[in-house]
Every structure is written in structure tokens, then in C-alpha cells.
C-alpha angles and dihedrals in degrees: 000000000000090000092052093047091052094043096237099121094083091050095055132281119205107213119225088199096054097041091053091049094047090049090056092047090048091054091049092049091048090055093046092050090051092049093053092044097249096146098174092049091046090052092049091050089047090055091046090050092050092048095050093045089051092050091051097044100039106026104029100038118100111203095193096058096028090231138112116244143187129268126225136179114248136166086273094052131258113341144148108269122233106242121177090347094305135095092203118078107258091203130090087260086081087074096054095096085073087062087052090056096253107142103165093103098034095117091056096044105046098059089053095046093051096042107118091208092057117023114345116087131168086257101049139284116327115238089230133034104265089219093055120104086230093061116108118186088205093043134121112219090355098059114013135089111247120203094215091054090049088056092053091048093046090052092045092053090051089051088050092055094250105125094159093055090044091053091048092054093046095047092048096057093038092053091048093049095044092049092054092046092051091051097051113347088256118161104186132181097244143353116264107221098198095047094037094226142095112274143179126054112006123235088021126178121170110068092018093056089092087078094059118100 
């Protein structure tokens, strides 16, 4: 939405979400290629992995905020946009490089993710930093807790060697979802922080399927 409002989508927006996901896939494919003795493919995946990790760590990292951010094409070239006064992404997407297996900034990221004044709630990790001017307690993507994002963060914390934190995130969203289901068999899209209940489309699959056993 921010990109559309500022007319940068048509110029080119480099997605933090997609690059983190592709990096993880590249690492998986590299390992598979090595196991089946496809040396050339393993080498190509190794180069892809190194390239993507370099883009994340050296182009998308914002030292001031201690968060990863997006890249967009502007008249000045490719740069991290200033959104809400910050060049890092003040959403939980900033933690997705952990899911990709990138641990170089772990010590900067984890204290922010688990800060109860910013992201960590009794119901899971907020989609947006609760101190950000973009946060809306009645919001949709900019203020709810989304099950699919909790899965990515849970997996990222396991990759980071933090099983206790991973368990805390998983148990928080599962307890919130199970409580709402027990009250009214409601399977919503996301958890509404202000109203302390699941919200959005009822009997929802898709992005909530990460909660199913």
C-alpha cells in the first residue's frame, strides 16, 4: 500500500519477503544437488545463495534501526525507502532473514522481536511494530497477528538456535486460535489485538492453515 501511494511499484520494488524465501529455497536446492551428485547445479545454487545473502546483509540491512528493509528503484538508483521515518521495515517481515538461515544480525533482531512494547504480545508477534506510526490496533495487515507469519517466525527462531523462543511464539498463537475456536468454532484470518479475538473472514483456510496439525 505504501509503495502504491508513493508511486514506486511501477519502478521496481525488491521484496524483503520474497528474497528471504528464495534464499531458503536456494540453500535447500544446493543441499539436494550435492546429495544427488549434481556438482554443477550445487555450485550454481551456492553462487545464488551467496548473492542473495549478500543483498540481504549489505543492501537491505539498516544499521540505525537494526532491521532489514526493502529496496526500491528511484531517480537516485536502488535504495532503501524511508517509511514512517525508518529505512528498516518496522514490520515482522524484518525478521524473515532468520527463516532464510541468515544469522549475522541475530543479536540485533531478537531483542526487538521479543520486546512486549513493540512486537511480542500474549497472542503472538504483531505484524507491525506497535510503536510505529503505521501501526493500527484495529488494522488488517498493519495491526493484526497472522498465523502464517507466526509459522515463519517460529521456524526462523528454530533456525537461529532459539527453541524456547520458538515454542513461546507457537504456543501463543495456538492458544489464541484454540480459545476462539472453543468459544464459537470461528476460524478467522488473523487475530485482532485490540479486540483479543480472531477476526476477518470466518471459516478461513489459506493463510491460517499453518495452525492445523
